[in-house]
Structures are given as C-alpha cells and as structure tokens.
Short mmCIF file of C-alpha atoms (C1' of nucleotides) in Angstrom, two decimals:
data_model
loop_
_atom_site.label_atom_id
_atom_site.label_comp_id
_atom_site.label_asym_id
_atom_site.label_seq_id
_atom_site.Cartn_x
_atom_site.Cartn_y
_atom_site.Cartn_z
CA MET I 17 160.34 131.52 118.27
CA ARG I 18 162.26 129.69 115.58
CA GLY I 19 161.98 132.38 113.05
CA PRO I 20 159.10 133.29 110.52
CA ALA I 21 157.23 130.29 109.84
CA PRO I 22 157.35 129.06 106.23
CA PRO I 23 154.55 130.70 104.21
CA LYS I 24 152.64 127.35 103.76
CA PRO I 25 154.02 124.17 102.80
CA TYR I 26 152.47 122.41 99.74
CA HIS I 27 152.12 119.11 101.61
CA HIS I 28 150.18 119.51 104.86
CA GLY I 29 151.82 116.73 106.57
CA ASP I 30 148.87 115.57 108.54
CA LEU I 31 145.97 116.47 106.49
CA ARG I 32 143.71 113.42 107.08
CA ARG I 33 143.68 114.04 110.85
CA ALA I 34 143.46 117.78 110.33
CA ILE I 35 140.37 117.30 108.00
CA LEU I 36 138.77 114.79 110.58
CA ASP I 37 139.17 117.41 113.32
CA ALA I 38 137.74 120.30 111.23
CA GLY I 39 134.94 117.83 110.17
CA GLU I 40 133.98 117.26 113.73
CA ALA I 41 133.89 120.77 114.43
CA GLU I 42 131.80 121.61 111.29
CA LEU I 43 129.41 118.75 112.27
CA SER I 44 128.74 120.05 115.84
CA GLU I 45 128.29 123.58 114.58
CA LYS I 46 126.28 123.05 111.36
CA GLY I 47 124.71 119.47 111.97
CA VAL I 48 124.42 117.03 109.44
CA ARG I 49 122.16 118.88 106.86
CA GLY I 50 124.19 122.06 106.96
CA PHE I 51 127.57 120.02 106.65
CA SER I 52 129.77 121.27 104.00
CA LEU I 53 132.84 119.68 102.46
CA ARG I 54 134.06 122.87 101.03
CA HIS I 55 133.68 124.60 104.34
CA VAL I 56 135.71 121.75 106.07
CA ALA I 57 138.47 122.22 103.72
CA THR I 58 138.46 126.05 104.17
CA ARG I 59 138.71 125.42 108.01
CA VAL I 60 142.03 123.61 107.29
CA ASP I 61 143.00 126.32 104.96
CA VAL I 62 143.45 123.96 101.94
CA SER I 63 141.76 123.67 98.60
CA HIS I 64 138.26 122.35 98.39
CA THR I 65 139.15 119.16 96.64
CA ALA I 66 141.91 118.48 98.95
CA PRO I 67 139.79 116.08 101.22
CA SER I 68 138.89 114.09 98.17
CA HIS I 69 142.01 112.03 98.03
CA HIS I 70 141.73 110.98 101.64
CA PHE I 71 138.13 110.17 101.93
CA GLY I 72 136.83 110.03 98.33
CA ASP I 73 133.66 111.79 98.51
CA THR I 74 131.40 113.35 101.36
CA ALA I 75 130.11 109.97 102.28
CA GLY I 76 133.47 108.64 102.90
CA LEU I 77 134.26 111.65 105.10
CA LEU I 78 131.03 111.21 107.07
CA ASP I 79 131.95 107.37 107.36
CA ALA I 80 135.36 108.06 108.95
CA LEU I 81 133.65 110.57 111.28
CA ALA I 82 131.16 108.11 112.38
CA GLU I 83 133.79 105.66 113.19
CA ARG I 84 135.38 108.17 115.50
CA GLY I 85 131.92 108.90 116.84
CA PHE I 86 131.48 105.29 117.92
CA LEU I 87 134.81 105.36 119.67
CA ARG I 88 133.78 108.46 121.40
CA LEU I 89 130.46 106.89 122.51
CA VAL I 90 132.29 104.05 124.34
CA ASP I 91 134.38 106.67 125.94
CA CYS I 92 131.23 108.30 127.31
CA MET I 93 129.91 104.97 128.44
CA ARG I 94 133.09 104.06 130.13
CA ALA I 95 133.46 107.26 131.67
CA ARG I 96 130.11 107.05 133.51
CA GLN I 97 131.10 103.61 134.36
CA ASP I 98 134.26 104.60 136.31
CA ARG I 99 132.35 107.20 138.33
CA ALA I 100 129.65 104.45 139.25
CA ALA I 101 129.45 101.82 142.12
CA ALA I 102 131.24 98.57 140.96
CA ALA I 103 127.83 96.32 141.42
CA PRO I 104 127.08 95.02 137.99
CA TYR I 105 123.57 96.54 137.78
CA GLU I 106 124.82 99.80 138.76
CA GLN I 107 127.44 99.47 135.87
CA LEU I 108 124.77 98.77 133.37
CA ILE I 109 122.86 101.72 134.36
CA ALA I 110 125.91 103.87 133.94
CA THR I 111 126.42 102.55 130.77
CA GLY I 112 123.16 103.80 129.69
CA GLN I 113 123.63 107.14 131.25
CA GLY I 114 126.94 107.43 129.24
CA TYR I 115 125.04 106.65 126.14
CA LEU I 116 122.71 109.67 126.91
CA ASP I 117 125.58 111.81 128.02
CA PHE I 118 127.22 111.34 124.43
CA ALA I 119 123.87 111.92 122.54
CA LEU I 120 123.14 115.23 124.63
CA SER I 121 126.73 116.70 124.27
CA ASN I 122 127.16 115.49 120.49
CA SER I 123 123.74 115.68 119.11
CA ALA I 124 124.76 116.17 115.40
CA MET I 125 127.25 113.31 115.72
CA PHE I 126 124.55 111.06 117.40
CA ARG I 127 122.30 111.68 114.42
CA LEU I 128 125.15 111.08 111.95
CA LEU I 129 125.58 107.60 113.77
CA PHE I 130 122.00 106.58 113.72
CA GLY I 131 119.83 108.90 111.89
CA SER I 132 120.77 109.76 108.59
CA ARG I 133 122.62 107.22 106.61
CA GLU I 134 122.92 103.81 104.99
CA PRO I 135 123.97 100.92 107.40
CA PRO I 136 127.57 100.43 107.36
CA LYS I 137 129.17 97.96 104.95
CA ASP I 138 130.20 94.57 106.03
CA GLY I 139 133.82 94.55 107.15
CA SER I 140 134.14 98.26 107.12
CA ASP I 141 136.09 100.09 109.84
CA LEU I 142 132.78 101.69 110.47
CA GLN I 143 131.08 98.44 111.12
CA VAL I 144 133.81 97.31 113.45
CA ALA I 145 133.58 100.66 115.42
CA ALA I 146 129.86 100.24 115.78
CA LEU I 147 130.12 96.57 116.84
CA GLY I 148 132.75 97.77 119.45
CA ALA I 149 129.97 99.96 121.01
CA PHE I 150 127.50 97.27 121.06
CA LEU I 151 129.92 94.78 122.58
CA HIS I 152 130.65 97.23 125.44
CA LEU I 153 126.97 97.32 126.37
CA ALA I 154 126.83 93.55 125.87
CA LYS I 155 129.57 93.19 128.29
CA ALA I 156 127.68 95.29 130.89
CA VAL I 157 124.57 92.99 130.37
CA GLY I 158 126.41 89.98 130.47
CA ALA I 159 127.81 91.02 134.04
CA VAL I 160 124.54 91.41 135.43
CA ARG I 161 123.24 88.17 133.82
CA GLY I 162 126.30 86.09 134.74
CA CYS I 163 126.92 84.91 131.18
CA ASP I 164 128.01 86.05 127.80
CA PRO I 165 125.04 87.54 125.84
CA MET I 166 126.90 86.84 122.39
CA GLN I 167 126.82 83.17 123.04
CA HIS I 168 123.08 83.07 123.80
CA PRO I 169 120.59 84.44 121.54
CA GLN I 170 117.84 84.69 124.28
CA GLU I 171 120.33 86.88 126.33
CA ARG I 172 121.11 88.92 123.22
CA ILE I 173 117.68 90.21 123.01
CA LEU I 174 118.06 91.44 126.48
CA VAL I 175 121.10 93.60 125.36
CA LEU I 176 118.86 94.96 122.44
CA ALA I 177 116.03 95.79 124.90
CA CYS I 178 118.48 98.02 126.93
CA TRP I 179 119.95 99.59 123.89
CA THR I 180 116.52 100.26 122.68
CA ARG I 181 115.49 102.01 125.64
CA ALA I 182 118.51 104.26 125.92
CA HIS I 183 118.55 104.97 122.49
CA GLY I 184 114.87 105.87 122.19
CA LEU I 185 114.94 108.13 125.01
CA ALA I 186 118.12 109.83 123.77
CA ASP I 187 116.50 110.33 120.13
CA LEU I 188 113.25 111.69 121.56
CA ILE I 189 114.95 114.19 123.92
CA LEU I 190 117.22 115.37 121.02
CA SER I 191 114.00 115.78 118.77
CA GLY I 192 112.66 118.19 121.51
CA TYR I 193 109.61 115.96 122.24
CA ILE I 194 110.65 114.94 125.79
CA ASP I 195 111.79 117.61 128.11
CA LEU I 196 114.75 116.73 130.59
CA PRO I 197 114.53 117.74 134.29
CA GLU I 198 117.04 120.33 135.15
CA GLY I 199 119.40 119.17 137.70
CA GLU I 200 121.98 116.35 137.13
CA GLN I 201 120.73 114.22 139.91
CA GLU I 202 117.19 114.67 138.58
CA ARG I 203 118.34 113.85 135.11
CA ASP I 204 119.84 110.55 136.27
CA ALA I 205 116.94 109.52 138.29
CA PHE I 206 114.73 110.27 135.41
CA PHE I 207 116.54 107.93 133.30
CA ARG I 208 116.84 105.22 135.60
CA HIS I 209 112.88 105.52 136.10
CA MET I 210 112.52 105.25 132.32
CA LEU I 211 114.78 102.46 131.80
CA GLU I 212 113.19 100.42 134.57
CA ALA I 213 109.46 101.35 133.93
CA ASP I 214 107.43 98.02 133.97
CA VAL I 215 105.17 98.02 130.90
CA THR I 216 104.14 94.32 131.41
CA PRO I 217 100.36 93.54 131.88
CA ALA I 218 101.15 92.75 135.60
CA GLY I 219 103.07 96.03 136.00
CA MET I 220 100.54 98.30 134.31
CA ALA I 221 97.50 96.83 136.07
CA PRO I 222 95.48 99.85 137.85
CA SER I 223 96.20 100.26 141.19
CA MET S 10 87.40 112.66 75.85
CA ARG S 11 86.00 116.20 75.81
CA GLY S 12 88.40 117.58 73.16
CA PRO S 13 92.28 118.50 73.47
CA ALA S 14 93.14 119.56 76.90
CA PRO S 15 94.14 123.22 77.23
CA PRO S 16 97.83 123.63 76.84
CA LYS S 17 98.48 124.51 80.40
CA PRO S 18 96.60 126.82 82.67
CA TYR S 19 98.89 129.54 84.35
CA HIS S 20 97.19 128.90 87.51
CA HIS S 21 97.42 125.42 88.58
CA GLY S 22 94.37 125.29 90.85
CA ASP S 23 95.30 123.07 93.66
CA LEU S 24 99.07 123.47 93.53
CA ARG S 25 99.52 123.39 97.27
CA ARG S 26 98.19 119.93 97.59
CA ALA S 27 99.85 118.81 94.30
CA ILE S 28 103.24 120.09 95.85
CA LEU S 29 102.49 118.15 98.96
CA ASP S 30 101.94 114.89 97.14
CA ALA S 31 105.09 115.35 95.04
CA GLY S 32 107.01 116.20 98.20
CA GLU S 33 105.90 113.00 99.87
CA ALA S 34 106.91 110.97 96.91
CA GLU S 35 110.25 112.80 96.61
CA LEU S 36 110.89 112.19 100.16
CA SER S 37 110.26 108.35 99.81
CA GLU S 38 112.63 107.96 96.89
CA LYS S 39 115.43 110.28 97.81
CA GLY S 40 115.35 110.60 101.49
CA VAL S 41 115.59 113.75 103.69
CA ARG S 42 119.29 114.26 102.42
CA GLY S 43 118.45 113.78 98.80
CA PHE S 44 115.44 116.16 99.00
CA SER S 45 115.38 118.67 96.32
CA LEU S 46 112.98 121.67 96.30
CA ARG S 47 113.32 121.99 92.48
CA HIS S 48 112.89 118.35 91.82
CA VAL S 49 109.63 118.60 93.69
CA ALA S 50 108.52 121.44 91.49
CA THR S 51 109.61 119.66 88.30
CA ARG S 52 107.41 116.84 89.33
CA VAL S 53 104.23 118.96 89.35
CA ASP S 54 105.45 120.45 85.94
CA VAL S 55 105.89 124.02 87.54
CA SER S 56 108.65 126.54 87.90
CA HIS S 57 111.25 125.88 90.49
CA THR S 58 110.07 128.86 92.54
CA ALA S 59 106.39 128.12 92.57
CA PRO S 60 106.44 126.23 95.82
CA SER S 61 108.09 129.23 97.58
CA HIS S 62 104.73 131.29 97.72
CA HIS S 63 103.01 128.32 99.27
CA PHE S 64 105.54 127.13 101.70
CA GLY S 65 108.11 129.71 101.97
CA ASP S 66 111.44 127.94 101.98
CA THR S 67 112.36 124.39 102.07
CA ALA S 68 111.90 124.21 105.76
CA GLY S 69 108.49 125.40 105.38
CA LEU S 70 107.52 122.51 102.99
CA LEU S 71 109.15 119.91 105.16
CA ASP S 72 107.13 121.42 108.09
CA ALA S 73 103.88 120.95 106.10
CA LEU S 74 105.13 117.43 104.91
CA ALA S 75 106.08 116.51 108.63
CA GLU S 76 102.49 117.60 109.61
CA ARG S 77 100.98 115.05 107.23
CA GLY S 78 103.33 112.45 108.41
CA PHE S 79 102.01 112.81 112.04
CA LEU S 80 98.60 112.43 110.87
CA ARG S 81 99.53 109.17 108.74
CA LEU S 82 101.25 107.98 111.94
CA VAL S 83 98.10 108.13 113.75
CA ASP S 84 96.52 106.31 110.84
CA CYS S 85 98.95 103.46 111.17
CA MET S 86 98.49 103.09 114.82
CA ARG S 87 94.57 103.09 114.50
CA ALA S 88 94.74 100.58 111.81
CA ARG S 89 96.64 98.00 114.06
CA GLN S 90 94.27 98.68 116.77
CA ASP S 91 91.06 97.96 114.54
CA ARG S 92 92.65 94.55 113.74
CA ALA S 93 93.56 93.82 117.50
CA ALA S 94 91.56 92.37 120.35
CA ALA S 95 89.42 94.82 122.39
CA ALA S 96 91.21 94.41 125.66
CA PRO S 97 93.04 97.55 126.75
CA TYR S 98 96.52 96.15 127.00
CA GLU S 99 96.20 94.59 123.54
CA GLN S 100 95.25 97.81 122.07
CA LEU S 101 98.24 99.31 123.57
CA ILE S 102 100.42 96.64 122.05
CA ALA S 103 98.71 97.25 118.72
CA THR S 104 99.33 101.00 118.93
CA GLY S 105 102.95 100.29 119.41
CA GLN S 106 103.01 97.94 116.47
CA GLY S 107 101.37 100.50 114.49
CA TYR S 108 104.06 103.02 115.22
CA LEU S 109 106.54 100.32 113.78
CA ASP S 110 104.59 99.73 110.83
CA PHE S 111 104.68 103.53 110.10
CA ALA S 112 108.45 103.52 110.60
CA LEU S 113 109.28 100.54 108.46
CA SER S 114 107.04 101.73 105.56
CA ASN S 115 107.74 105.27 105.60
CA SER S 116 111.41 105.37 106.81
CA ALA S 117 112.33 108.72 105.07
CA MET S 118 109.18 110.35 106.55
CA PHE S 119 109.92 108.77 110.01
CA ARG S 120 113.22 110.39 109.75
CA LEU S 121 111.87 113.54 108.95
CA LEU S 122 109.72 113.72 111.73
CA PHE S 123 112.11 112.84 114.60
CA GLY S 124 115.55 112.72 113.13
CA SER S 125 116.78 115.75 111.40
CA ARG S 126 115.30 119.04 112.42
CA GLU S 127 114.46 121.55 114.85
CA PRO S 128 111.52 120.92 117.28
CA PRO S 129 108.19 122.37 115.99
CA LYS S 130 107.56 125.94 117.16
CA ASP S 131 104.99 126.48 119.71
CA GLY S 132 101.52 126.83 118.37
CA SER S 133 102.40 125.61 114.76
CA ASP S 134 100.16 123.28 113.01
CA LEU S 135 103.22 120.84 113.01
CA GLN S 136 103.27 120.97 116.90
CA VAL S 137 99.48 120.45 117.01
CA ALA S 138 99.72 117.40 114.75
CA ALA S 139 102.76 115.99 116.89
CA LEU S 140 100.65 116.28 119.95
CA GLY S 141 97.84 114.59 118.34
CA ALA S 142 99.89 111.51 117.77
CA PHE S 143 101.21 111.71 121.41
CA LEU S 144 97.72 111.92 122.68
CA HIS S 145 96.66 108.93 120.75
CA LEU S 146 99.17 106.92 122.53
CA ALA S 147 98.53 108.48 125.91
CA LYS S 148 94.80 107.32 125.34
CA ALA S 149 95.79 103.82 124.92
CA VAL S 150 98.01 103.91 128.00
CA GLY S 151 95.11 105.52 129.80
CA ALA S 152 92.90 102.60 129.00
CA VAL S 153 95.01 100.26 130.42
CA ARG S 154 95.71 102.34 133.60
CA GLY S 155 92.15 103.53 134.11
CA CYS S 156 92.86 107.19 134.38
CA ASP S 157 93.84 110.11 132.08
CA PRO S 158 97.82 110.33 131.91
CA MET S 159 97.57 113.83 130.83
CA GLN S 160 96.21 114.76 134.28
CA HIS S 161 98.66 112.89 136.30
CA PRO S 162 102.47 113.59 135.97
CA GLN S 163 103.34 110.10 137.23
CA GLU S 164 101.22 108.50 134.57
CA ARG S 165 102.75 110.63 131.90
CA ILE S 166 106.05 109.16 132.36
CA LEU S 167 104.39 105.83 131.69
CA VAL S 168 103.32 107.15 128.33
CA LEU S 169 106.97 108.32 127.56
CA ALA S 170 108.39 104.95 128.72
CA CYS S 171 106.02 103.05 126.02
CA TRP S 172 107.03 105.55 123.33
CA THR S 173 110.61 105.53 124.10
CA ARG S 174 110.53 101.64 123.66
CA ALA S 175 108.59 101.68 120.34
CA HIS S 176 110.64 104.52 118.94
CA GLY S 177 114.01 103.19 119.86
CA LEU S 178 113.37 99.99 118.40
CA ALA S 179 111.99 101.62 115.13
CA ASP S 180 114.96 103.81 114.88
CA LEU S 181 117.61 101.09 115.34
CA ILE S 182 115.89 98.94 112.86
CA LEU S 183 115.91 101.72 110.32
CA SER S 184 119.52 102.39 111.13
CA GLY S 185 120.21 98.80 110.26
CA TYR S 186 121.53 97.93 113.54
CA ILE S 187 118.81 95.45 114.47
CA ASP S 188 117.47 92.90 112.17
CA LEU S 189 113.87 91.92 112.19
CA PRO S 190 112.59 88.41 112.22
CA GLU S 191 111.28 87.27 108.93
CA GLY S 192 107.50 86.51 109.21
CA GLU S 193 104.78 88.82 110.23
CA GLN S 194 103.84 86.91 113.27
CA GLU S 195 107.62 86.30 114.25
CA ARG S 196 107.78 90.28 113.81
CA ASP S 197 104.94 90.93 116.20
CA ALA S 198 106.23 88.41 118.71
CA PHE S 199 109.51 89.99 118.65
CA PHE S 200 108.25 93.60 119.15
CA ARG S 201 105.99 92.34 122.24
CA HIS S 202 109.10 90.66 123.53
CA MET S 203 111.33 93.77 123.22
CA LEU S 204 108.47 96.04 124.75
CA GLU S 205 107.84 93.92 127.70
CA ALA S 206 111.56 92.90 128.52
CA ASP S 207 112.08 93.37 132.25
CA VAL S 208 115.22 95.32 132.84
CA THR S 209 114.72 96.02 136.55
CA PRO S 210 117.29 94.42 139.05
CA ALA S 211 114.74 91.61 139.84
CA GLY S 212 114.14 90.79 136.20
CA MET S 213 117.64 90.63 135.40
CA ALA S 214 118.95 88.45 138.32
CA PRO S 215 120.85 85.49 136.90
CA SER S 216 118.63 82.39 136.90
"C1'" DG X 7 173.66 112.54 93.08
"C1'" DT X 8 170.60 112.21 89.53
"C1'" DT X 9 166.35 110.66 87.70
"C1'" DT X 10 162.00 108.57 88.01
"C1'" DT X 11 157.97 107.62 90.16
"C1'" DC X 12 154.18 108.41 92.95
"C1'" DA X 13 151.33 110.62 96.39
"C1'" DT X 14 149.60 114.88 97.49
"C1'" DC X 15 147.36 119.31 96.69
"C1'" DT X 16 145.80 123.02 93.41
"C1'" DT X 17 143.17 124.99 89.57
"C1'" DT X 18 139.55 124.99 86.59
"C1'" DA X 19 135.13 123.63 85.11
"C1'" DC X 20 130.48 121.89 85.30
"C1'" DA X 21 125.97 120.58 86.73
"C1'" DC X 22 123.11 121.07 90.58
"C1'" DT X 23 121.16 123.44 94.59
"C1'" DG X 24 118.18 127.29 97.19
"C1'" DT X 25 116.64 131.84 97.39
"C1'" DC X 26 115.89 136.36 95.76
"C1'" DA X 27 114.09 140.19 92.70
"C1'" DA X 28 111.49 141.62 89.04
"C1'" DG X 29 108.08 140.75 85.46
"C1'" DA X 30 103.79 138.20 83.54
"C1'" DT X 31 99.32 136.26 83.96
"C1'" DT X 32 95.00 135.22 86.12
"C1'" DT X 33 91.45 136.04 89.79
"C1'" DG X 34 89.02 138.93 92.90
"C1'" DT X 35 86.98 143.38 94.46
"C1'" DT X 36 85.19 147.74 94.14
"C1'" DA Q 13 85.60 148.91 83.88
"C1'" DA Q 14 89.55 149.81 86.68
"C1'" DC Q 15 92.19 148.66 90.20
"C1'" DA Q 16 94.35 145.42 93.75
"C1'" DA Q 17 95.85 141.12 95.03
"C1'" DA Q 18 97.12 136.52 94.35
"C1'" DT Q 19 99.68 133.23 91.57
"C1'" DC Q 20 103.23 131.59 88.62
"C1'" DT Q 21 107.57 132.37 85.57
"C1'" DT Q 22 111.91 134.23 84.30
"C1'" DG Q 23 116.45 135.33 85.25
"C1'" DA Q 24 120.28 135.79 88.36
"C1'" DC Q 25 123.34 134.91 92.22
"C1'" DA Q 26 126.19 132.54 95.56
"C1'" DG Q 27 126.96 128.18 97.28
"C1'" DT Q 28 127.35 123.01 96.91
"C1'" DG Q 29 129.82 118.31 95.28
"C1'" DT Q 30 132.52 116.03 92.01
"C1'" DA Q 31 135.36 115.09 88.15
"C1'" DA Q 32 139.79 116.02 85.14
"C1'" DA Q 33 144.01 118.05 84.30
"C1'" DG Q 34 148.06 120.25 86.02
"C1'" DA Q 35 151.61 121.75 89.77
"C1'" DT Q 36 154.45 120.53 93.51
"C1'" DG Q 37 157.35 117.80 96.81
"C1'" DA Q 38 158.97 113.68 98.63
"C1'" DA Q 39 160.37 109.14 98.18
"C1'" DA Q 40 162.42 105.49 95.64
"C1'" DA Q 41 165.37 103.60 92.02
"C1'" DC Q 42 169.41 103.44 89.72
#
DNA sequence: GTTTTCATCTTTACACTGTCAAGATTTGTT
DNA sequence: AACAAATCTTGACAGTGTAAAGATGAAAAC
C-alpha cells in the first residue's frame, strides 16, 4: 500500500487499451447486436464520449476489435499446431481445428470478423490482420503440397477450399444447426471426417 | 377510378403481410444491423407500435422474416435444379448453386438466417422452415446415394458435409474475403471446383 | 520558469431506437 | 342492441450513437 489512491486522474493513461479490453468483454457478453459503446465507456469508468477520440465512431472500435480478433484466431490455430504431430497434413488438420476452437470459444468475435460488417478497406490494419490469418492457413497448405500457394493460383484455390470447409462448419455450429459430439476426441474426429468427406461423383457413388 | 379513396381506414386489413413485405425491403436496404422496427412501420404508413400486436417485439418480426427467408432459399435451390440436367449428381450441384444464388442476391436475409441470432426454438414455425430447407438438400444427396440420409446417421453426415461447403463459400464471399469470377459460367465452374476439391491426404499429395 | 499549444476527457444536447401503458376505433358475438 | 375482443394510435420512458463546446492536464516552446 502506498497511501490512498488519487481520486481519479483526468487523463486515464492507457485508455485505448482499456477500451479495447472492455470492448472485448462487452462483445463476449452482449454479442455484436447488443454491443453498446456507452456501456463500454461505463466499464472503464469514463464518460460515454471518451472512446470517440481514439476510435472515431462505433464502427471504428469494432474495426480495432476485429483486428485483435484476427490475431487471436492465429493464436488458436498455432496453439493446436503446437500440440499436434509434425507431419504436414496433421499440421493442416490442426490448423482447421484451431479455427474451430476460436469460433466456439469466441462466438461473438467470430461473428464480428465474418458475419456482420463491411469487408475491410484496402491497406487498413484490419485487412493486414485478416491477411495474416489467411497466410497462416496458406502456409499449412503449402507445407502439405510442397510449394507456396500464394505463387500459384491453382494452389490458392486449395487454400480457399480448406478455409471454406472449416468456416462453414464453424458457422453452422454457432448458428445451432449442427450439433457437436460431446467428448473432445469425438469432436476432433467429427471435424476431420467433415473436412475430408469426399463429395466427388466417384466418392458419392452408391456402395 | 371509383371516386376518391377513403382517407385511411383505421384497420389496415392485411397488416401482417404488409409489414412482412416492408420488413423484407428494410432488411435488404439497411441490413440486419440497421434494421429499424419504427422505420418498417413508417413504410406501411402505420403507427410505430402497430407491428407489436402481430409480432410481439423486434425479435418476433425477425423470426417471421427468417421463416420467409428459408422458404425463399428452397425456391432458389429448386429454381437451379429445374434448369439443370436430371442426373442426380447434377441435381445436387444445382442445389448447392441455388444456395449460393440465394446468399448472393439476398445477403442481408442470408445473414439473418445464419449469422446473427439465437437458434430457432423447438417446434417453432421458424424451425420447421429451416428443417424444410435442410430436408431439401438431404433429398438431393439421397438421390445420389440411393437411400434416405435421414434414416442412416452415416449418410446424414454427408449431407452436413455438402451443406458446410456451400455455406462456408457463400459466407466468405459475402464477407468479402473470397472474390467471385466474373462470368456466370466461370462462377458455376468455380463453385463446382470448390465443392469437389479433394482435401484428403491422398488428394493433397504433392504431384 | 512561464506561457502556449495540443491531446485528452467531460458536459450538454439532439435525434433516434424499442417497448410499455392507456386510450380510440372497428369488428365480431351473443 | 349491447357487449366483448381485436386492432391501431397516442404518449411516455429509458436507452442508444454522435456532434459541439467547454474543462483539464501534459508537453512543448520560448
């Protein structure tokens, strides 16, 4: 203890970060739809217009939050990869499972990233963060294919295909239209099964 | 002309339908986030609390709109199927392409259906409509596989896999993260390519 | 060290939102 | 004809985002 804390400094000191933290919590609890800028300000114990100087309007704050979100998405993918086998294909599966981990444990943020906004503007920090997440997946695909997907358009489509599968599954689960198996292992097996399902004419021929 | 129209009847006559129509227009123009119940009422030239008696609150109106949306989704799938070859697999592809048609030309409605709400309550009209759309896809898959997917859990997963692919692609396109090819034929070919992409270890082995 | 300047935060105000309660009007029922 | 129910309006309230103007503190200039 260093004596009684000062009543409340006029300048917060690190308001930008504090608002981002509070905004993230607000997002988790209230969702994108119930998100209130004033309530975020109240969380930080600051006037309701304080955020405007740092983020402009609500869209500006959501942009900054989304940027954070993409970074966390990469973290989730990386975390799964660290716990998986080193074989390139296993690393790719782990990347997809990390994508799902993120969506399931940060549903509101996931919706913010993909569901309910304009695409990020060219050159914005948000677009850079989003591209970073995409490149992370591309790298995992490239390791399996043995070449850089960003250099070959045909390989790039394969990245999009992987992304599409993981994303569609995550979104439909969050929407409540696909139920997940209970256990952790069952979940992982289900995801792998969904990812690898063969939907070509040959694969779907009646047995 | 049958003489001057009466000033304005106190009872609208078919207000429920009128509000749904106006709500659909409002949704297209403003999106889910900018959707305003009062503005919908103004469109129909009725007091701002008139919708409440028919739909309860905003969520109630959105539920009713979503129910309509699922019916339109089925219409889009059916429309593509009518224009496609009769072979079961071509019918399945057409179903998926119809799913995309719906998403691209009704983006806000698509987001309402999947993006930004609670899952439909058991037994609600909304859930019935959603199930109808799912069953439509299941039927197309069943025709390819030669059995009813709703009777065999293993076949059911195949339906989910098809759904996941079409949905993920649609959602990422709407989010602005995947660009569509220009022409109509190129679009269709791209979708087929994305749907059929082989992501199994064998299919991804470096050439 | 004093003054000026600027970034930061607060106060105030406004238009807009959804929802509730109470009243007015029309339709349907007995 | 009288009553009951359904439908729609009016009015009020708390809550929202945003803009303008003022208060405060810190940093920079002199």
